[in-house]
């Protein structure tokens, strides 16, 4: 398995610190609002990576924090005349609900910043002791120039940062590049006791302290959106490595940006979508499938049309699985019957078809795995599944299936469901109860095809055979009547190169 490491700017072989186990940390939400679909994409990407690692045999520990103390939360609380804790509680719950709606699994550990203050204070003390941080009037700052490797993740040069105009000049900082580890509280702000002041932690120290506490350093994978590379992740590395003198995280994975109709998402441009609003009128699984068709590091363009296409693709897969299930459950004639009906060629043909299908399943399974092993290329993985769906579909163009073909079709169906499941795409009704054929088919066949038995599956075969005969003698009225009779019971006839078959409608 190879993955692209932002730190080294190349794909590397993945070697976990402990064989068979993966420790992963994903920067979580700041809970002051509902999350937008750009955030959702990031969390979805890493949910899929986690699922794939697990499917590949790793035991994964997945930690995602909740930033529940922050200026944005405090400002929102002030605007709404509530406490920051109330705002944070509301949007933490909203976040979890939205994650569940999109089929994103809960992390193994979801630490909240406000519950982890002691670990942060401890790390800040360590940095002061090591000469990497200093306190000024109740605030504590990290001395950026004291950490020689600062800039290694984002590839920025410290001298260029210095000349950059974005740095605010604060007379209390020794250097304009220094950033806050602890901030003294202003009146009315949430605050905690510390050696320096009643105050609260800076955002960056949260992730350094919580990942060290729950995963230890170095851990395997640190992930987040690529907007976090600088300064957040750069600062996390500086804090953690300056304190522990060991590597912080071995692999850095960053998800690409999301655009809407090829424009950058922006609140002020009115080009902004909350996940909950998108999910209110579409099937979440369609959004999931759509997002997976772009590699997680590439920019992803969202549009209503693309979402519609993904919905249609999802429905095609589901329809095809339903048809396969039906065909498998109701294979009408056994190989023996084919032989006794003097159709030995058909048995040979079907054996060939079955072997070709089994071959195809193996190939697509391999393609799925090699795509995912190549830096989690979900686009390639989804393509492999779609190709398998097409192949499985053509194998059920025959309503008559011998047992080998029937078994191959069943394996294809199971493989499609399994691989979509690895990507977290849950299908409607995939845990197949076998649909019973209605007994009305027997009555219809008795009436229109002179069928004397009592088996619905046989009745279908008789009806198709009668239709075939009617067509041969150009009795279109009779052929249409047979078709209409089946339609009334909810079945459509599909004419294919390999003969007619019956499928359930819709
Ligand atoms: Zn973080």
Coordinates of C-alpha atoms and ligand atoms in Angstrom, one line a residue:
X1 CA 0.0 0.0 0.0
X2 CA 1.4 3.4 -1.1
X3 CA 0.2 6.7 0.1
X4 CA 1.1 10.3 -0.7
X5 CA 2.8 12.0 2.2
X6 CA 2.5 15.8 2.3
X7 CA 5.6 15.9 4.4
X8 CA 7.8 14.3 1.8
X9 CA 5.8 15.3 -1.2
X10 CA 5.8 11.8 -2.6
X11 CA 4.0 8.5 -2.5
X12 CA 5.6 6.2 0.0
X13 CA 5.1 2.6 1.0
X14 CA 2.9 2.5 4.1
X15 CA 4.7 1.0 7.1
X16 CA 2.8 1.3 10.3
X17 CA 4.7 1.8 13.5
X18 CA 3.3 -1.4 14.8
X19 CA 2.6 -4.3 12.4
X20 CA -1.1 -4.8 11.7
X21 CA -2.2 -1.6 13.6
X22 CA -2.8 1.9 12.4
X23 CA -3.2 5.0 14.7
X24 CA -4.9 7.8 12.9
X25 CA -5.8 11.4 13.9
X26 CA -8.2 13.6 12.0
X27 CA -8.7 17.3 12.9
X28 CA -12.4 17.6 13.8
X29 CA -14.9 20.4 13.5
X30 CA -15.0 23.7 15.4
X31 CA -18.6 23.5 16.6
X32 CA -20.0 27.0 16.0
X33 CA -22.2 26.2 12.9
X34 CA -23.5 23.3 10.8
X35 CA -20.7 21.9 8.7
X36 CA -20.6 22.7 5.0
X37 CA -20.1 20.1 2.2
X38 CA -16.4 20.9 1.9
X39 CA -15.8 19.7 5.5
X40 CA -18.1 16.7 4.8
X41 CA -15.9 15.7 1.9
X42 CA -12.8 15.7 4.0
X43 CA -14.4 13.6 6.7
X44 CA -15.9 11.2 4.2
X45 CA -12.5 10.7 2.5
X46 CA -10.9 9.7 5.8
X47 CA -13.9 7.5 6.8
X48 CA -13.3 5.6 3.6
X49 CA -9.6 5.3 4.2
X50 CA -10.2 4.0 7.6
X51 CA -12.7 1.5 6.3
X52 CA -10.3 0.3 3.6
X53 CA -7.4 0.0 6.1
X54 CA -9.7 -2.2 8.3
X55 CA -10.8 -4.3 5.3
X56 CA -7.1 -4.7 4.5
X57 CA -6.6 -6.3 7.9
X58 CA -5.3 -3.5 10.0
X59 CA -6.7 -2.7 13.4
X60 CA -7.4 1.0 13.2
X61 CA -7.6 3.4 16.1
X62 CA -9.3 6.6 14.8
X63 CA -9.3 9.8 16.9
X64 CA -11.1 12.9 15.9
X65 CA -11.3 15.9 18.2
X66 CA -14.1 18.4 18.7
X67 CA -13.0 22.0 19.1
X68 CA -15.5 23.3 21.5
X69 CA -13.8 26.4 22.7
X70 CA -12.9 29.0 20.1
X71 CA -13.4 32.7 19.2
X72 CA -16.0 31.7 16.7
X73 CA -18.0 29.9 19.3
X74 CA -17.7 32.7 21.7
X75 CA -18.8 35.3 19.1
X76 CA -21.8 33.2 18.1
X77 CA -22.8 32.8 21.7
X78 CA -22.6 36.5 22.3
X79 CA -24.7 37.3 19.2
X80 CA -27.4 34.8 20.3
X81 CA -27.2 35.7 23.9
X82 CA -26.3 32.1 24.9
X83 CA -23.4 30.5 26.6
X84 CA -20.5 29.2 24.5
X85 CA -21.2 25.8 26.0
X86 CA -24.7 25.8 24.8
X87 CA -23.6 26.8 21.3
X88 CA -20.9 24.1 21.3
X89 CA -23.3 21.4 22.6
X90 CA -25.9 22.2 19.9
X91 CA -23.4 22.0 17.0
X92 CA -21.6 19.0 18.3
X93 CA -24.8 17.1 18.2
X94 CA -25.7 18.5 14.8
X95 CA -22.2 17.5 13.5
X96 CA -22.7 13.9 14.8
X97 CA -26.2 13.7 13.3
X98 CA -24.9 14.9 9.9
X99 CA -21.9 12.4 10.0
X100 CA -24.3 9.6 10.6
X101 CA -26.6 10.7 7.8
X102 CA -23.7 10.5 5.4
X103 CA -22.8 7.0 6.7
X104 CA -19.6 8.2 8.4
X105 CA -18.6 6.0 11.3
X106 CA -18.0 7.4 14.8
X107 CA -14.3 7.8 15.7
X108 CA -13.0 5.4 18.3
X109 CA -12.2 8.3 20.5
X110 CA -13.8 11.8 20.2
X111 CA -12.0 14.0 22.7
X112 CA -13.5 17.5 23.4
X113 CA -11.0 20.3 23.8
X114 CA -12.7 21.5 27.0
X115 CA -12.3 18.2 28.6
X116 CA -8.5 17.9 27.9
X117 CA -7.2 21.2 29.3
X118 CA -4.8 19.5 31.7
X119 CA -3.0 17.7 28.9
X120 CA -2.6 21.0 27.0
X121 CA -1.3 22.8 30.1
X122 CA 1.2 20.1 30.6
X123 CA 2.5 20.4 27.0
X124 CA 2.8 24.2 27.3
X125 CA 4.8 23.8 30.5
X126 CA 7.1 21.3 28.7
X127 CA 7.6 23.9 25.8
X128 CA 8.4 26.7 28.2
X129 CA 10.9 24.5 30.1
X130 CA 12.6 23.5 26.8
X131 CA 12.9 27.1 25.8
X132 CA 10.4 26.9 22.9
X133 CA 7.7 29.1 24.5
X134 CA 7.4 32.1 26.8
X135 CA 4.7 33.7 28.8
X136 CA 3.7 37.4 28.5
X137 CA 1.0 39.0 30.6
X138 CA -1.0 35.8 31.0
X139 CA -0.6 34.7 27.4
X140 CA 1.9 32.1 26.3
X141 CA 3.5 32.1 22.8
X142 CA 5.4 29.5 20.9
X143 CA 8.8 30.8 19.7
X144 CA 8.7 29.8 16.0
X145 CA 12.4 30.5 15.3
X146 CA 13.4 28.2 18.2
X147 CA 12.1 25.2 16.1
X148 CA 14.6 24.8 13.3
X149 CA 12.4 22.7 11.1
X150 CA 9.5 25.1 11.1
X151 CA 8.0 25.1 7.6
X152 CA 8.9 21.5 6.7
X153 CA 5.3 20.4 6.1
X154 CA 4.1 23.4 4.1
X155 CA 7.4 23.9 2.4
X156 CA 7.5 27.5 3.4
X157 CA 10.6 29.4 4.1
X158 CA 10.7 31.2 7.4
X159 CA 12.3 34.3 5.9
X160 CA 9.5 34.6 3.3
X161 CA 6.9 34.2 6.1
X162 CA 8.6 37.0 7.9
X163 CA 8.3 39.4 5.0
X164 CA 4.7 38.3 4.3
X165 CA 2.2 41.0 5.1
X166 CA -0.3 38.7 6.8
X167 CA 1.6 38.6 10.1
X168 CA 0.1 40.9 12.8
X169 CA 2.5 43.0 14.8
X170 CA 1.9 42.4 18.5
X171 CA 4.4 44.2 20.7
X172 CA 4.2 41.4 23.3
X173 CA 5.4 38.8 20.9
X174 CA 9.2 38.4 20.6
X175 CA 8.8 37.6 16.9
X176 CA 5.8 38.4 14.7
X177 CA 5.7 34.7 13.6
X178 CA 5.1 33.4 17.1
X179 CA 1.6 32.0 17.8
X180 CA -0.5 31.7 20.9
X181 CA -0.5 28.5 23.0
X182 CA -2.5 30.0 25.8
X183 CA -4.7 33.1 25.9
X184 CA -5.8 35.0 29.0
X185 CA -9.6 35.3 29.1
X186 CA -11.4 38.5 28.5
X187 CA -14.3 39.2 30.8
X188 CA -17.2 36.8 30.2
X189 CA -15.1 34.3 28.2
X190 CA -14.9 30.7 29.2
X191 CA -11.7 30.1 31.1
X192 CA -9.6 27.6 33.0
X193 CA -7.0 27.9 35.7
X194 CA -3.4 27.7 34.5
X195 CA 0.0 28.7 35.8
X196 CA -0.2 31.8 33.6
X197 CA -3.7 33.2 33.8
X198 CA -7.4 32.3 33.9
X199 CA -7.6 31.6 30.2
X200 CA -8.0 29.1 27.4
X201 CA -5.8 27.1 25.0
X202 CA -5.0 28.1 21.5
X203 CA -6.4 25.9 18.8
X204 CA -3.1 24.3 17.6
X205 CA -2.1 23.0 21.0
X206 CA -5.3 21.0 21.3
X207 CA -4.5 18.6 18.5
X208 CA -0.9 18.2 19.6
X209 CA -1.9 17.4 23.2
X210 CA -4.9 15.1 22.4
X211 CA -3.1 13.1 19.7
X212 CA -0.2 12.5 22.0
X213 CA -2.5 11.5 24.8
X214 CA -4.6 9.0 22.9
X215 CA -2.1 7.8 20.2
X216 CA 1.4 8.5 21.4
X217 CA 4.1 10.0 19.2
X218 CA 4.9 9.2 16.5
X219 CA 1.5 7.9 15.4
X220 CA 0.9 6.7 11.8
X221 CA -1.5 9.0 10.0
X222 CA -2.4 12.6 10.6
X223 CA -5.1 13.8 8.3
X224 CA -7.2 16.9 7.5
X225 CA -8.3 19.2 4.7
X226 CA -5.5 20.9 2.8
X227 CA -6.5 24.3 4.2
X228 CA -5.0 23.0 7.5
X229 CA -1.5 22.4 6.2
X230 CA -0.5 26.0 7.2
X231 CA -0.5 27.2 9.8
X232 CA -2.4 24.6 11.8
X233 CA -0.5 21.4 11.0
X234 CA 2.8 23.2 10.7
X235 CA 2.2 24.5 14.2
X236 CA 1.2 21.1 15.5
X237 CA 4.4 19.6 14.3
X238 CA 6.5 22.4 15.9
X239 CA 4.7 22.1 19.3
X240 CA 4.8 18.3 19.4
X241 CA 8.3 17.8 18.2
X242 CA 9.8 20.6 20.2
X243 CA 8.3 19.0 23.3
X244 CA 8.8 15.3 22.7
X245 CA 12.0 15.4 20.6
X246 CA 10.5 12.7 18.5
X247 CA 8.6 12.6 15.1
X248 CA 5.0 13.7 15.6
X249 CA 3.2 11.8 12.8
X250 CA 4.7 9.6 10.1
X251 CA 2.3 10.2 7.3
X252 CA 0.4 13.4 6.5
X253 CA -2.7 13.0 4.4
X254 CA -4.6 16.1 3.1
X255 CA -7.9 16.2 1.3
X256 CA -8.4 18.5 -1.7
X257 CA -10.7 21.5 -1.9
X258 CA -14.3 21.5 -2.9
X259 CA -15.8 23.9 -5.5
X260 CA -19.4 24.4 -6.4
X261 CA -20.1 24.8 -10.1
X262 CA -16.4 25.4 -10.5
X263 CA -16.4 28.4 -8.1
X264 CA -14.7 28.5 -4.8
X265 CA -17.2 28.0 -2.0
X266 CA -17.8 31.4 -0.4
X267 CA -20.4 32.6 2.0
X268 CA -20.2 36.1 0.8
X269 CA -20.8 35.0 -2.9
X270 CA -23.8 33.0 -1.8
X271 CA -22.0 30.0 -3.1
X272 CA -22.1 27.9 0.0
X273 CA -23.8 24.7 0.9
X274 CA -24.4 23.2 4.3
X275 CA -24.3 19.4 4.4
X276 CA -27.7 19.2 6.2
X277 CA -29.3 21.2 3.4
X278 CA -27.9 19.0 0.7
X279 CA -28.9 15.9 2.5
X280 CA -32.5 17.1 3.1
X281 CA -33.5 16.5 -0.5
X282 CA -31.2 13.7 -1.8
X283 CA -30.1 10.2 -0.9
X284 CA -26.9 10.6 1.2
X285 CA -25.5 7.5 -0.5
X286 CA -25.6 9.3 -3.8
X287 CA -23.5 12.2 -2.4
X288 CA -21.1 9.6 -1.1
X289 CA -20.8 7.8 -4.4
X290 CA -20.3 11.2 -6.2
X291 CA -17.6 12.3 -3.9
X292 CA -15.8 9.0 -4.2
X293 CA -15.6 9.3 -7.9
X294 CA -12.9 12.0 -7.4
X295 CA -9.5 11.1 -5.8
X296 CA -9.5 12.5 -2.2
X297 CA -6.5 14.8 -2.9
X298 CA -7.9 16.3 -6.1
X299 CA -10.2 19.3 -6.1
X300 CA -13.8 18.1 -6.2
X301 CA -16.5 20.0 -8.1
X302 CA -20.0 19.7 -6.8
X303 CA -23.0 20.5 -8.9
X304 CA -26.7 19.5 -8.8
X305 CA -26.3 17.8 -12.2
X306 CA -23.4 15.7 -11.1
X307 CA -25.4 14.7 -8.0
X308 CA -28.3 13.7 -10.1
X309 CA -26.1 11.6 -12.3
X310 CA -24.7 9.9 -9.2
X311 CA -28.2 9.2 -8.0
X312 CA -29.1 7.6 -11.3
X313 CA -25.9 5.5 -11.2
X314 CA -26.7 4.4 -7.6
X315 CA -30.2 3.4 -8.7
X316 CA -28.8 1.5 -11.7
X317 CA -26.6 -0.5 -9.5
X318 CA -29.5 -1.2 -7.1
X319 CA -31.8 -2.1 -10.0
X320 CA -29.3 -4.5 -11.4
X321 CA -28.7 -6.1 -8.1
X322 CA -32.4 -6.6 -7.6
X323 CA -32.6 -8.2 -11.1
X324 CA -29.7 -10.4 -10.4
X325 CA -31.1 -11.6 -7.1
X326 CA -34.4 -12.3 -8.7
X327 CA -32.7 -14.2 -11.6
X328 CA -30.5 -16.2 -9.2
X329 CA -33.5 -17.1 -6.9
X330 CA -35.6 -18.1 -9.8
X331 CA -33.3 -19.7 -12.3
X332 CA -36.0 -21.5 -14.3
X333 CA -34.4 -24.5 -15.9
X334 CA -31.6 -26.6 -14.5
X335 CA -28.8 -27.8 -16.6
X336 CA -30.4 -31.3 -16.6
X337 CA -33.5 -29.9 -18.0
X338 CA -31.6 -28.1 -20.7
X339 CA -29.9 -31.3 -21.6
X340 CA -33.2 -33.2 -21.7
X341 CA -34.7 -30.5 -23.9
X342 CA -31.9 -31.2 -26.4
X343 CA -30.2 -28.0 -25.7
X344 CA -26.7 -29.2 -24.8
X345 CA -25.2 -26.3 -26.6
X346 CA -26.8 -24.0 -24.3
X347 CA -25.2 -25.8 -21.3
X348 CA -21.8 -25.3 -22.9
X349 CA -22.5 -21.7 -23.7
X350 CA -23.5 -21.1 -20.1
X351 CA -20.5 -22.8 -18.7
X352 CA -18.4 -20.6 -20.8
X353 CA -20.3 -17.5 -19.7
X354 CA -20.0 -18.6 -16.1
X355 CA -16.2 -19.1 -16.4
X356 CA -15.9 -15.7 -18.1
X357 CA -17.9 -14.1 -15.3
X358 CA -15.8 -15.7 -12.6
X359 CA -12.7 -14.5 -14.4
X360 CA -14.1 -11.0 -14.6
X361 CA -15.0 -10.9 -10.9
X362 CA -11.4 -11.8 -10.0
X363 CA -10.0 -9.2 -12.2
X364 CA -12.3 -6.4 -10.9
X365 CA -11.6 -7.4 -7.3
X366 CA -7.9 -7.1 -8.0
X367 CA -8.5 -3.8 -9.8
X368 CA -10.4 -2.5 -6.8
X369 CA -7.6 -3.4 -4.4
X370 CA -4.8 -2.1 -6.6
X371 CA -6.6 1.2 -7.0
X372 CA -7.1 1.6 -3.3
X373 CA -3.6 0.5 -2.5
X374 CA -2.4 3.3 -4.8
X375 CA -3.0 6.2 -2.4
X376 CA -6.7 5.3 -1.9
X377 CA -7.8 5.9 -5.5
X378 CA -11.5 5.6 -4.9
X379 CA -12.3 6.8 -8.4
X380 CA -10.5 3.7 -9.8
X381 CA -12.2 1.5 -7.2
X382 CA -15.7 2.7 -8.1
X383 CA -14.9 2.2 -11.8
X384 CA -14.0 -1.4 -11.1
X385 CA -17.3 -2.0 -9.3
X386 CA -19.3 -0.4 -12.1
X387 CA -17.6 -2.6 -14.7
X388 CA -18.4 -5.7 -12.6
X389 CA -22.1 -4.5 -12.5
X390 CA -22.1 -4.4 -16.3
X391 CA -20.6 -7.9 -16.6
X392 CA -23.0 -9.3 -14.0
X393 CA -25.9 -7.8 -15.9
X394 CA -25.0 -9.4 -19.1
X395 CA -24.7 -12.8 -17.4
X396 CA -28.4 -12.6 -16.4
X397 CA -29.7 -11.8 -19.9
X398 CA -30.7 -15.5 -19.9
X399 CA -33.7 -16.3 -17.8
X400 CA -32.6 -19.9 -18.1
X401 CA -29.4 -20.4 -16.1
X402 CA -27.6 -23.6 -15.3
X403 CA -26.2 -24.0 -11.9
X404 CA -22.7 -22.9 -12.7
X405 CA -23.9 -19.6 -14.2
X406 CA -26.3 -19.2 -11.3
X407 CA -23.4 -19.6 -8.8
X408 CA -21.2 -17.2 -10.7
X409 CA -24.0 -14.6 -10.8
X410 CA -24.4 -15.0 -7.1
X411 CA -20.7 -14.5 -6.5
X412 CA -20.7 -11.4 -8.7
X413 CA -23.6 -10.0 -6.8
X414 CA -22.0 -10.6 -3.4
X415 CA -18.7 -9.1 -4.6
X416 CA -20.5 -5.9 -5.8
X417 CA -22.2 -5.5 -2.4
X418 CA -19.0 -6.2 -0.5
X419 CA -16.8 -3.8 -2.4
X420 CA -19.4 -1.0 -2.2
X421 CA -19.6 -1.7 1.5
X422 CA -15.8 -1.2 1.8
X423 CA -16.4 2.3 0.5
X424 CA -19.2 2.7 2.9
X425 CA -21.9 2.8 0.2
X426 CA -24.9 1.1 1.7
X427 CA -27.5 -0.1 -0.8
X428 CA -31.2 -0.2 -0.3
X429 CA -32.3 -3.7 0.5
X430 CA -28.9 -5.2 -0.1
X431 CA -29.3 -7.8 2.6
X432 CA -31.3 -9.9 0.3
X433 CA -34.4 -11.4 1.4
X434 CA -35.4 -13.4 -1.7
X435 CA -38.4 -12.0 -3.2
X436 CA -41.1 -14.6 -3.7
X437 CA -42.7 -14.7 -7.1
X438 CA -46.5 -14.0 -6.9
X439 CA -48.7 -17.0 -7.4
X440 CA -50.8 -14.9 -9.8
X441 CA -48.1 -15.9 -12.4
X442 CA -49.4 -19.4 -12.2
X443 CA -52.9 -18.3 -13.0
X444 CA -51.7 -16.1 -15.8
X445 CA -49.7 -18.9 -17.3
X446 CA -52.6 -21.3 -17.0
X447 CA -54.9 -18.8 -18.8
X448 CA -52.5 -17.6 -21.5
X449 CA -50.0 -20.5 -22.0
X450 CA -51.9 -23.6 -21.0
X451 CA -49.6 -24.2 -18.0
X452 CA -50.8 -26.9 -15.8
X453 CA -48.3 -26.8 -12.9
X454 CA -48.2 -24.7 -9.7
X455 CA -44.7 -23.2 -9.7
X456 CA -44.5 -19.5 -10.4
X457 CA -40.9 -19.8 -11.8
X458 CA -42.0 -22.4 -14.3
X459 CA -45.0 -20.3 -15.1
X460 CA -42.7 -17.4 -16.1
X461 CA -40.8 -19.7 -18.5
X462 CA -44.0 -20.9 -20.0
X463 CA -45.2 -17.4 -20.5
X464 CA -42.0 -16.4 -22.2
X465 CA -42.1 -19.4 -24.4
X466 CA -45.6 -18.7 -25.4
X467 CA -44.7 -15.2 -26.3
X468 CA -41.8 -16.4 -28.3
X469 CA -44.1 -18.7 -30.3
X470 CA -46.6 -16.0 -30.8
X471 CA -43.9 -13.8 -32.2
X472 CA -42.7 -16.5 -34.5
X473 CA -46.1 -16.9 -36.0
X474 CA -46.4 -13.0 -36.1
X475 CA -49.4 -13.1 -33.7
X476 CA -48.5 -9.6 -32.3
X477 CA -51.8 -9.3 -30.4
X478 CA -51.1 -12.4 -28.5
X479 CA -47.5 -11.4 -27.8
X480 CA -48.6 -8.0 -26.5
X481 CA -51.3 -9.6 -24.4
X482 CA -48.7 -11.8 -22.7
X483 CA -46.5 -8.8 -22.2
X484 CA -49.4 -6.7 -20.7
X485 CA -50.3 -9.6 -18.4
X486 CA -46.8 -9.7 -17.0
X487 CA -46.7 -5.9 -16.7
X488 CA -49.9 -6.0 -14.6
X489 CA -48.1 -8.3 -12.1
X490 CA -45.1 -5.9 -12.0
X491 CA -42.8 -7.6 -14.5
X492 CA -41.2 -6.3 -17.7
X493 CA -39.9 -8.4 -20.5
X494 CA -36.4 -7.4 -21.7
X495 CA -35.4 -8.7 -25.1
X496 CA -31.7 -9.2 -25.2
X497 CA -29.3 -10.8 -27.7
X498 CA -29.3 -13.9 -25.6
X499 CA -33.1 -14.1 -25.5
X500 CA -36.0 -12.7 -23.5
X501 CA -35.9 -12.3 -19.8
X502 CA -38.3 -11.1 -17.2
X503 CA -37.3 -8.4 -14.7
X504 CA -39.2 -6.8 -11.9
X505 CA -40.1 -3.2 -12.7
X506 CA -38.8 -0.3 -10.7
Ligands
LIG1 ZN1 -5.9 19.8 14.4

